[in-house]
């Protein structure tokens, strides 16, 4: 390319001067400048963005420092001003007050709880923060106040030898009735037993497991039955016996100090096992039951009751609040829950740690206020039953009838959508007895053997995916004394549902069925008791009766249930009770008790509710009588009503159950060898 250059003087152009050049080089020079300009622009934009980010970080840090400074300099007067003026609640207004505070998603409960300072800054925590005590604290932010911390007096003289993460707590009227402590660490077990010894405590309440999920909550500071005894420096701890119940374990321990001769002390250790890893117990009655067990071992001459969980504030504060407020309710007929929780926070930080625990205190007191104490020891069962049969002077009804009328019905408290669809309505014998969705038995459509009985291991709530891959059957998982889903209550199968019934029996590995009717009920009963079944519907299940034993009270049949495709077979025992006609209760209570001796697993009858409910209730009462030497008819029925509609639906059945409970007592007194509690797990074989 030739580039011509001419000079112009305003009038004329000069001769062109030619110069051969390389346009590429010229273009490159131009592109370099553009690139440099672009890079400079990009650097400026990036720098500006970086400055904005740094400015934001600076602002956030200033705000964080400001917040911390506000927290650090909250004055005691500010903490007191945050508190609300909440009046004590009379006993007769407790239910209405609870409903009012629970309304609008618990807005009033939340306002009350959030108004209570987590920590009262006017109380120092200097000892807990000293370097040599840091290792003794399980959590860095949960420390005892100096003014009411438990001080050890028999240490080795080293710095911090008097320190333990524990606080004295006042009761309803009694000062220092409790010691709220963190769960012992491996490093503090000796200190814990030293505290128990020095304070002369005879009862320890442990409201946690040693491990929950994957987290260590507390060291196991007592010896196992296998080890028998353990030595912690000068203290010897020996376990004498253990009583295992579904919700708690009671250990009877002996504590000896080798420095003091002939001074062995008895210590009762009660560990509550039914507090879930997250949340609170579903039934507040369990904590009232725990309280009764603790108070039964409380000695008037012993020291404070030691209560601990992991941190010694949340569950610990909840239990202490329930115990103290129960005293107030019984003494004054009113409770000041808010005021007492404020008092607890003044004695140990974060007591009653979350709102759900605060509400649980109300629920426990409401449970007691509405229903009272319904637990009966076996030694008092006959006399109590006689009293309950006496007529009330006011309404001429028996005390038992009045108790039954107080029992909640729980009508429609859960959904039962699966049972009322057009497709499934025809599968129900009764339109009033439909299984709740949350605990209905799922019969899988795919018959994969790897899934057999897996539903029992799952959570109570079934997922939508699980329900879509299952077929409907009118049957419910029911809790037993020893755990959830111990029984299956089901209606007697209809002609169209017999195949589903046997598929359920096979999938859930049921080993016993109890039918609470004679064969005259209707023709469909023969679906359960005929001599031989082949290829029932599409489930490929073959059932054969291999032997029959008839007594005046019941018929016992041994059956073989076989999956044709898998070539799997299993033995099954079928009981048919003969002494229950058309009435609400059996002809003789003792007949039912006689059959209970041979029964272990699941059962079936008619609507799967009214009569099944009575039998399940009696079986659970038998377990309770054998294990704890007491029964609670009211609570057993109340729990069953939550799990299936129409369970124990009238006073006649309730009266019969109490009468059979008395017969069970006689049975237990006569039997030299009680039934195995392990065999009471029903609905599947282990």
XYZ file of C-alpha atoms in Angstrom:
686
model
C 0.000 0.000 0.000
C 1.381 3.431 -0.891
C 0.712 6.266 1.487
C 0.800 9.792 -0.082
C 1.522 12.830 2.042
C 0.944 16.412 0.804
C 1.503 19.768 2.473
C -1.248 22.389 2.336
C -0.479 26.102 2.865
C -4.020 27.299 2.731
C -4.066 27.783 -1.023
C -2.119 25.010 -2.739
C -1.093 21.383 -2.097
C 2.528 20.370 -2.445
C 3.756 17.435 -4.496
C 2.916 14.148 -2.860
C 5.652 12.342 -1.016
C 5.253 8.550 -1.180
C 6.297 6.202 1.602
C 5.711 2.522 1.585
C 4.440 1.360 4.932
C 3.006 -1.715 6.482
C -0.594 -1.222 7.426
C -0.504 -4.152 9.721
C 1.997 -2.353 11.897
C -0.107 0.748 11.854
C -3.185 -1.236 12.767
C -1.304 -2.946 15.550
C -0.291 0.367 16.989
C -3.896 1.469 16.993
C -5.062 -1.856 18.612
C -2.403 -1.658 21.296
C -3.680 1.698 22.377
C -7.251 0.436 22.494
C -6.213 -2.605 24.484
C -4.276 -0.484 26.938
C -7.238 1.815 27.312
C -9.565 -1.133 27.907
C -7.250 -2.623 30.523
C -6.969 0.705 32.296
C -10.754 0.983 32.312
C -11.091 -2.594 33.637
C -8.573 -1.908 36.395
C -10.457 1.204 37.418
C -13.785 -0.659 37.546
C -12.244 -3.539 39.502
C -10.589 -1.154 41.920
C -13.861 0.663 42.406
C -15.699 -2.616 43.068
C -12.989 -3.679 45.502
C -13.294 -0.373 47.318
C -17.060 -0.875 47.595
C -16.569 -4.389 49.011
C -13.990 -3.159 51.502
C -16.316 -0.364 52.518
C -19.146 -2.872 53.086
C -16.860 -5.053 55.192
C -15.833 -2.006 57.179
C -19.480 -1.056 57.788
C -20.402 -4.617 58.811
C -17.481 -4.813 61.215
C -18.399 -1.499 62.748
C -21.975 -2.698 63.124
C -20.808 -5.970 64.709
C -18.568 -4.108 67.129
C -21.442 -1.801 67.931
C -23.758 -4.739 68.637
C -21.169 -6.414 70.863
C -20.587 -3.147 72.659
C -24.316 -2.825 73.246
C -24.435 -6.359 74.607
C -21.399 -5.819 76.767
C -22.738 -2.682 78.312
C -26.327 -3.738 78.970
C -26.948 -2.549 82.488
C -28.853 -4.478 85.134
C -31.550 -1.832 85.028
C -32.022 -2.473 81.287
C -32.450 -6.189 81.964
C -35.062 -5.545 84.632
C -36.936 -3.104 82.391
C -37.290 -5.782 79.708
C -39.295 -8.003 82.038
C -43.063 -8.110 81.628
C -45.719 -7.869 84.299
C -47.273 -11.325 83.962
C -49.843 -12.164 86.602
C -49.994 -15.601 88.276
C -52.620 -17.872 86.721
C -55.458 -19.376 88.831
C -55.920 -23.110 88.333
C -59.413 -22.733 86.878
C -58.115 -20.246 84.272
C -55.098 -22.281 83.200
C -56.725 -23.849 80.115
C -58.154 -20.572 78.787
C -54.870 -18.770 79.439
C -52.927 -21.469 77.609
C -55.243 -21.268 74.581
C -55.015 -17.477 74.537
C -51.213 -17.488 74.597
C -51.027 -20.235 71.993
C -53.273 -18.348 69.555
C -51.812 -16.458 66.601
C -48.910 -18.923 66.319
C -48.004 -18.524 69.988
C -47.310 -14.802 69.754
C -47.871 -14.175 73.488
C -45.731 -17.156 74.478
C -42.922 -15.854 72.283
C -43.178 -12.335 73.708
C -43.008 -13.643 77.274
C -40.088 -15.938 76.605
C -38.029 -13.379 74.689
C -38.498 -10.774 77.414
C -36.518 -12.874 79.896
C -32.768 -12.057 79.755
C -30.631 -15.039 78.836
C -28.015 -13.906 81.350
C -28.327 -11.422 84.195
C -25.128 -9.411 83.842
C -25.184 -8.107 87.408
C -24.093 -11.571 88.560
C -20.410 -12.267 87.923
C -18.920 -15.518 86.584
C -15.278 -14.906 87.441
C -14.465 -18.328 88.906
C -15.879 -20.201 85.932
C -13.770 -18.114 83.531
C -10.425 -18.718 85.222
C -7.916 -20.548 83.061
C -7.621 -23.623 85.262
C -11.406 -24.084 85.282
C -11.954 -23.771 81.531
C -11.427 -27.494 80.882
C -14.163 -28.313 83.384
C -16.853 -26.480 81.398
C -18.654 -28.425 78.693
C -19.825 -25.240 76.942
C -17.939 -21.941 77.038
C -21.095 -19.820 77.285
C -22.957 -21.770 79.983
C -21.318 -20.993 83.294
C -22.508 -20.712 86.906
C -22.822 -17.363 88.665
C -20.295 -16.849 91.438
C -22.808 -16.026 94.150
C -24.690 -19.352 94.086
C -22.262 -21.810 92.521
C -21.686 -25.094 94.319
C -18.272 -24.954 95.985
C -16.359 -28.152 96.703
C -14.696 -28.219 100.102
C -12.600 -31.391 100.138
C -10.338 -30.871 97.141
C -6.568 -31.307 96.943
C -5.740 -27.639 97.434
C -4.786 -26.946 93.822
C -6.151 -23.850 92.042
C -9.744 -24.488 90.991
C -10.192 -27.534 93.214
C -13.381 -26.013 94.626
C -14.972 -25.435 91.207
C -17.692 -27.451 89.487
C -20.161 -26.249 86.871
C -23.223 -26.479 89.092
C -25.607 -24.014 90.749
C -27.928 -24.064 93.743
C -31.554 -23.533 92.674
C -34.474 -22.566 94.909
C -37.718 -24.509 94.764
C -41.267 -23.275 95.213
C -40.691 -22.428 98.870
C -37.551 -24.356 99.768
C -34.169 -22.665 99.325
C -31.472 -24.700 97.572
C -33.873 -27.547 96.890
C -32.047 -28.454 93.680
C -28.595 -28.445 92.201
C -28.620 -27.760 88.452
C -25.419 -29.173 86.980
C -23.900 -29.785 83.603
C -23.508 -33.417 82.579
C -20.159 -34.661 83.937
C -17.203 -34.761 81.558
C -14.595 -37.497 81.850
C -12.381 -34.925 83.601
C -15.052 -33.986 86.162
C -16.572 -37.321 87.229
C -14.687 -37.300 90.535
C -15.757 -33.709 91.182
C -19.356 -34.692 90.504
C -19.330 -37.506 93.055
C -17.508 -35.237 95.501
C -20.369 -32.747 95.141
C -22.974 -35.485 95.687
C -21.111 -36.626 98.789
C -20.545 -33.188 100.292
C -24.121 -32.029 99.670
C -25.569 -35.317 100.994
C -27.717 -35.707 97.889
C -29.627 -38.982 97.659
C -31.373 -38.513 94.283
C -29.846 -37.734 90.883
C -32.145 -36.927 87.956
C -30.473 -37.311 84.565
C -32.541 -35.835 81.715
C -30.392 -36.951 78.776
C -28.727 -39.950 77.225
C -24.948 -40.202 77.242
C -24.982 -39.955 73.455
C -27.686 -38.497 71.242
C -27.217 -38.738 67.526
C -23.486 -38.473 66.985
C -22.849 -36.112 69.891
C -21.557 -36.973 73.356
C -23.905 -35.355 75.863
C -22.574 -36.738 79.117
C -19.962 -39.132 80.439
C -21.194 -42.430 81.872
C -20.221 -41.653 85.439
C -21.701 -44.765 87.066
C -20.560 -48.401 86.790
C -22.434 -50.877 84.637
C -24.026 -53.964 86.146
C -21.222 -56.000 84.574
C -18.484 -53.925 86.227
C -20.371 -53.732 89.503
C -18.266 -50.964 91.053
C -15.856 -48.209 90.082
C -13.379 -46.088 92.004
C -13.018 -42.343 91.416
C -10.112 -41.299 93.630
C -11.467 -41.613 97.203
C -15.040 -42.409 96.101
C -16.318 -45.909 95.421
C -19.537 -46.129 93.412
C -21.319 -49.480 93.332
C -24.464 -50.343 91.384
C -26.766 -52.613 93.372
C -29.651 -52.994 90.918
C -31.255 -51.511 87.822
C -34.944 -51.226 86.966
C -35.570 -50.699 83.261
C -38.800 -49.073 82.121
C -39.706 -47.703 78.679
C -39.194 -44.043 79.570
C -36.627 -44.210 82.337
C -34.093 -46.383 84.137
C -33.734 -46.415 87.911
C -30.325 -47.374 89.298
C -29.808 -48.052 92.972
C -26.248 -47.061 93.829
C -24.029 -47.135 96.892
C -21.527 -44.316 97.430
C -18.570 -44.742 99.780
C -15.808 -42.336 100.761
C -12.600 -44.231 101.565
C -11.461 -41.377 103.796
C -14.464 -41.864 106.060
C -14.955 -45.314 107.549
C -18.353 -47.020 107.827
C -20.114 -44.362 105.787
C -21.912 -45.959 102.858
C -24.768 -43.941 101.406
C -27.604 -44.997 99.124
C -28.075 -42.881 96.004
C -30.949 -43.312 93.546
C -30.093 -42.463 89.941
C -33.101 -41.883 87.659
C -32.317 -41.444 83.963
C -35.130 -40.159 81.734
C -34.842 -41.680 78.249
C -37.743 -40.204 76.284
C -36.508 -36.698 75.600
C -35.891 -36.527 71.833
C -32.612 -35.264 70.448
C -34.475 -32.301 68.969
C -37.596 -30.747 70.451
C -39.475 -31.809 73.566
C -41.347 -34.960 74.649
C -44.596 -35.337 72.739
C -46.612 -36.171 75.842
C -46.201 -33.938 78.927
C -47.599 -36.789 81.012
C -44.177 -38.452 80.781
C -42.558 -35.662 82.806
C -45.303 -35.830 85.428
C -44.631 -39.544 85.658
C -40.904 -38.870 86.055
C -41.682 -36.396 88.829
C -43.671 -39.028 90.724
C -40.766 -41.474 90.494
C -38.289 -38.875 91.743
C -40.473 -37.769 94.642
C -40.976 -41.377 95.694
C -37.249 -41.584 96.480
C -36.827 -38.107 97.957
C -35.654 -38.235 101.564
C -36.617 -35.346 103.845
C -33.241 -35.581 105.572
C -31.119 -35.705 102.430
C -29.568 -32.836 100.528
C -30.581 -31.147 97.282
C -31.894 -33.109 94.311
C -29.180 -33.087 91.641
C -30.677 -32.476 88.189
C -28.574 -32.447 85.036
C -28.807 -32.848 81.297
C -25.853 -31.950 79.082
C -25.469 -28.221 79.696
C -27.601 -28.229 82.827
C -29.956 -25.459 81.703
C -32.568 -26.445 79.085
C -34.078 -29.793 80.042
C -32.824 -29.330 83.589
C -34.634 -26.015 83.949
C -37.785 -27.462 82.406
C -37.963 -30.367 84.848
C -37.215 -28.155 87.860
C -39.891 -25.666 86.741
C -42.524 -28.384 86.412
C -41.697 -29.811 89.836
C -41.715 -26.414 91.570
C -44.860 -25.163 89.817
C -46.678 -28.399 90.620
C -45.989 -27.653 94.276
C -47.358 -24.146 93.831
C -50.443 -25.378 92.018
C -51.216 -27.877 94.767
C -50.474 -25.413 97.600
C -52.059 -22.200 96.313
C -54.292 -23.221 93.421
C -52.374 -20.930 91.072
C -49.040 -20.797 89.251
C -46.545 -18.087 88.326
C -44.620 -19.814 85.555
C -43.171 -16.631 84.095
C -41.998 -15.378 87.465
C -40.374 -18.684 88.346
C -38.489 -18.938 85.047
C -37.197 -15.392 85.638
C -36.043 -16.554 89.080
C -34.305 -19.546 87.493
C -32.429 -17.291 85.053
C -31.252 -15.211 88.009
C -29.757 -18.369 89.508
C -28.326 -19.974 86.368
C -28.104 -18.573 82.861
C -30.305 -19.914 80.063
C -32.479 -22.047 82.329
C -35.444 -23.225 80.198
C -33.398 -22.639 77.086
C -35.953 -22.550 74.247
C -39.552 -21.466 73.808
C -40.801 -25.042 73.260
C -39.557 -25.959 76.747
C -41.329 -22.916 78.201
C -44.606 -24.012 76.576
C -44.046 -27.595 77.773
C -44.159 -26.359 81.380
C -47.647 -24.979 80.731
C -48.703 -28.224 79.038
C -47.531 -30.396 81.928
C -49.349 -28.280 84.511
C -52.450 -28.228 82.325
C -52.320 -32.021 81.984
C -52.286 -32.414 85.758
C -54.914 -29.728 86.318
C -57.352 -31.302 83.841
C -56.895 -34.996 84.519
C -55.242 -35.306 87.916
C -53.157 -38.266 89.029
C -54.593 -41.462 87.568
C -51.781 -43.907 88.301
C -52.712 -46.778 90.629
C -50.358 -49.190 92.371
C -51.279 -52.874 92.200
C -51.626 -53.042 95.960
C -54.344 -50.368 95.824
C -56.076 -51.438 92.615
C -59.000 -53.314 94.172
C -59.794 -50.595 96.700
C -59.453 -47.857 94.077
C -61.754 -49.725 91.710
C -64.365 -49.985 94.454
C -64.098 -46.247 95.089
C -64.442 -45.415 91.396
C -67.657 -47.428 91.246
C -69.226 -45.330 93.980
C -71.824 -42.808 92.907
C -71.146 -39.096 93.012
C -73.463 -37.238 95.395
C -74.039 -34.421 92.927
C -74.949 -36.084 89.621
C -75.573 -39.648 90.785
C -72.945 -40.940 88.365
C -69.953 -42.999 89.373
C -66.525 -41.476 89.821
C -65.322 -43.737 87.015
C -67.952 -42.269 84.689
C -66.828 -38.763 85.592
C -63.211 -39.692 84.900
C -64.191 -41.171 81.544
C -66.076 -38.002 80.618
C -62.930 -35.934 81.241
C -60.977 -37.953 78.722
C -60.279 -36.111 75.437
C -61.842 -37.603 72.318
C -59.225 -36.380 69.802
C -61.838 -36.314 67.057
C -60.300 -35.401 63.701
C -57.056 -34.369 65.384
C -55.150 -35.932 62.481
C -55.924 -36.331 58.786
C -57.275 -39.566 57.307
C -57.324 -38.605 53.642
C -56.215 -41.970 52.251
C -59.194 -43.803 53.723
C -61.890 -41.499 52.345
C -60.953 -41.428 48.671
C -63.527 -42.852 46.266
C -61.161 -45.693 45.448
C -60.702 -46.722 49.097
C -64.105 -46.041 50.688
C -65.334 -49.496 49.718
C -62.406 -51.062 51.591
C -63.708 -49.858 54.988
C -66.165 -51.869 57.059
C -67.216 -48.774 58.991
C -67.298 -45.204 57.716
C -66.509 -43.946 61.229
C -63.332 -45.979 61.750
C -60.723 -44.781 59.274
C -56.976 -45.043 59.984
C -55.078 -41.798 60.435
C -52.606 -41.067 57.663
C -49.657 -40.623 60.025
C -49.686 -44.194 61.343
C -51.645 -46.240 58.834
C -50.004 -49.463 57.670
C -48.504 -49.176 54.192
C -48.733 -52.307 52.041
C -46.145 -52.002 49.310
C -47.066 -52.525 45.682
C -43.598 -53.851 44.862
C -42.991 -57.059 46.754
C -39.235 -56.625 47.100
C -38.074 -58.851 49.991
C -35.354 -56.359 50.939
C -38.083 -53.966 52.091
C -39.999 -56.396 54.267
C -40.970 -54.844 57.588
C -38.775 -51.797 56.956
C -41.686 -49.455 57.613
C -41.441 -50.217 61.291
C -37.975 -48.742 61.368
C -39.028 -45.474 59.764
C -40.334 -42.272 61.192
C -43.996 -42.053 62.093
C -44.883 -39.715 59.229
C -44.931 -41.386 55.817
C -43.640 -39.547 52.777
C -45.760 -38.864 49.693
C -43.470 -41.112 47.664
C -44.012 -44.025 50.053
C -47.776 -43.578 49.971
C -47.840 -43.510 46.179
C -45.986 -46.841 46.056
C -48.376 -48.541 48.501
C -51.949 -49.758 48.557
C -54.561 -48.869 51.171
C -55.637 -51.171 53.962
C -57.717 -50.282 57.009
C -55.029 -50.951 59.605
C -53.010 -48.815 62.010
C -49.679 -49.068 63.795
C -50.331 -48.825 67.550
C -47.849 -48.120 70.304
C -47.228 -50.569 73.097
C -45.826 -50.209 76.573
C -42.283 -50.827 75.384
C -42.294 -48.637 72.309
C -44.029 -47.300 69.224
C -45.560 -49.505 66.541
C -45.698 -52.590 68.723
C -49.128 -53.629 67.468
C -51.187 -53.530 64.303
C -54.937 -53.099 64.721
C -56.915 -53.941 61.603
C -60.486 -54.531 60.579
C -61.442 -58.073 59.646
C -60.726 -58.262 55.914
C -63.552 -57.985 53.431
C -63.758 -60.395 50.524
C -62.052 -57.845 48.281
C -59.297 -57.027 50.790
C -58.292 -60.514 51.950
C -55.320 -60.615 49.595
C -54.123 -57.230 50.869
C -54.519 -58.437 54.443
C -52.308 -61.467 53.953
C -49.806 -59.420 51.983
C -49.614 -57.081 54.993
C -49.125 -60.044 57.326
C -46.317 -61.324 55.132
C -44.557 -57.979 54.623
C -44.727 -57.014 58.305
C -43.600 -60.483 59.399
C -46.547 -60.862 61.755
C -46.268 -64.012 63.829
C -49.548 -63.880 65.801
C -53.070 -62.792 64.913
C -55.879 -62.393 67.428
C -59.453 -62.356 66.176
C -61.874 -61.100 68.810
C -65.065 -62.663 67.452
C -66.646 -66.016 66.815
C -67.285 -67.275 63.294
C -70.929 -66.200 63.399
C -70.119 -62.543 62.805
C -70.442 -62.831 59.020
C -69.263 -65.025 56.211
C -66.118 -62.998 55.614
C -64.623 -64.318 58.837
C -64.038 -67.597 57.032
C -61.343 -65.763 55.094
C -59.227 -66.093 58.203
C -60.107 -69.528 59.508
C -60.738 -71.816 56.538
C -58.490 -74.794 56.196
C -56.504 -73.818 53.133
C -55.769 -70.789 50.942
C -54.130 -70.796 47.524
C -52.863 -67.812 45.519
C -54.953 -65.138 47.223
C -55.671 -62.504 44.586
C -52.481 -61.193 43.018
C -50.249 -61.356 46.073
C -49.087 -64.943 45.536
C -49.529 -65.799 49.217
C -50.447 -69.315 50.246
C -51.864 -69.939 53.730
C -52.457 -73.341 55.272
C -53.854 -74.309 58.676
C -51.541 -77.038 59.952
C -53.078 -77.704 63.383
C -55.981 -76.585 65.547
C -56.424 -76.567 69.315
C -59.818 -75.724 70.789
C -60.490 -74.601 74.357
C -63.731 -73.330 75.906
C -62.375 -69.785 75.634
C -60.483 -69.625 72.335
C -59.306 -71.555 69.303
C -55.601 -71.611 68.541
C -54.538 -72.432 64.980
C -51.038 -72.947 63.681
C -50.718 -71.681 60.131
C -48.058 -71.764 57.476
C -47.823 -68.651 55.316
C -45.839 -69.078 52.104
C -44.811 -66.723 49.322
C -45.193 -68.832 46.194
C -42.750 -66.960 43.960
C -40.019 -66.583 46.559
C -40.450 -70.067 48.002
C -40.405 -68.515 51.486
C -42.546 -69.873 54.305
C -43.103 -68.834 57.890
C -45.108 -70.147 60.834
C -48.020 -68.113 62.140
C -50.310 -68.579 65.135
C -53.932 -67.481 64.902
C -56.128 -66.998 67.993
C -59.896 -66.727 67.822
C -61.594 -65.549 71.026
C -64.951 -67.282 71.534
C -66.374 -65.505 74.578
C -67.185 -62.119 73.117
C -70.695 -61.937 71.753
C -72.504 -58.883 70.483
C -71.934 -56.871 73.659
C -69.357 -54.204 74.381
C -67.271 -56.394 76.698
C -66.447 -60.103 77.081
C -68.788 -62.301 79.077
C -66.092 -62.946 81.694
C -63.051 -60.778 82.176
C -61.009 -63.741 83.346
C -61.515 -65.451 79.976
C -59.643 -62.672 78.239
C -56.870 -62.830 80.827
C -56.560 -66.565 80.220
C -56.029 -66.010 76.517
C -53.513 -63.247 77.181
C -51.182 -65.851 78.622
C -50.683 -67.328 75.164
C -50.699 -64.170 73.093
C -47.663 -62.374 71.753
C -48.223 -60.482 68.529
C -50.722 -58.783 66.213
C -54.468 -59.241 66.098
C -57.538 -58.557 63.967
C -61.252 -57.971 64.464
C -64.236 -56.343 62.752
C -63.654 -52.561 62.603
C -60.197 -52.976 64.136
C -60.885 -50.442 66.839
C -63.405 -50.975 69.631
C -62.498 -54.506 70.716
C -58.889 -54.264 69.567
C -58.540 -51.138 71.670
C -59.671 -52.982 74.752
C -57.232 -55.832 74.172
C -54.268 -53.554 73.412
C -55.039 -51.491 76.492
C -55.161 -54.594 78.667
C -51.932 -55.906 77.205
C -50.154 -52.614 77.880
C -51.554 -52.566 81.411
C -50.244 -56.085 81.932
C -46.785 -54.936 80.844
C -46.948 -51.981 83.205
C -48.144 -54.142 86.075
C -45.326 -56.625 85.576
C -42.611 -53.986 85.193
C -43.599 -51.137 87.510
C -46.193 -52.787 89.768
C -48.748 -50.132 88.828
C -51.294 -49.312 86.119
C -52.664 -46.112 84.615
C -55.903 -46.954 82.830
C -56.695 -43.332 81.994
C -53.382 -42.568 80.280
C -53.369 -45.854 78.362
C -56.807 -45.124 76.895
C -55.920 -41.495 76.184
C -52.858 -42.576 74.216
C -54.785 -45.200 72.222
C -57.381 -42.627 71.223
C -54.653 -40.604 69.562
C -53.686 -43.552 67.380
C -57.003 -44.868 66.045
C -60.572 -43.617 66.026
C -63.157 -45.141 68.385
C -60.613 -46.801 70.664
C -62.401 -47.542 73.992
C -65.458 -45.624 72.851
C -67.724 -45.965 75.867
C -67.795 -46.235 79.640
C -68.794 -49.915 79.530
C -65.479 -50.843 77.945
C -63.577 -48.562 80.315
C -65.264 -50.193 83.295
C -64.519 -53.632 81.893
C -60.877 -52.697 81.402
C -60.567 -51.673 85.028
C -62.233 -54.917 86.044
C -59.872 -56.944 83.866
C -56.964 -54.984 85.352
C -57.998 -56.313 88.727
C -58.101 -59.825 87.272
C -54.634 -59.271 85.848
C -53.470 -58.389 89.339
C -54.770 -61.698 90.621
C -53.100 -63.432 87.698
C -49.737 -61.815 88.462
C -50.012 -62.734 92.109
C -50.674 -66.381 91.254
C -48.158 -66.852 88.470
C -44.730 -67.978 89.609
C -43.204 -67.130 86.266
C -44.304 -63.893 84.586
C -44.582 -63.418 80.849
C -41.440 -62.423 79.005
C -41.521 -58.694 78.399
C -39.400 -59.076 75.279
C -42.100 -61.126 73.557
C -44.569 -58.287 73.817
C -43.168 -56.593 70.747
C -45.857 -57.359 68.216
C -46.559 -56.698 64.554
C -43.260 -58.249 63.515
C -40.956 -60.983 64.707
C -37.417 -60.170 65.659
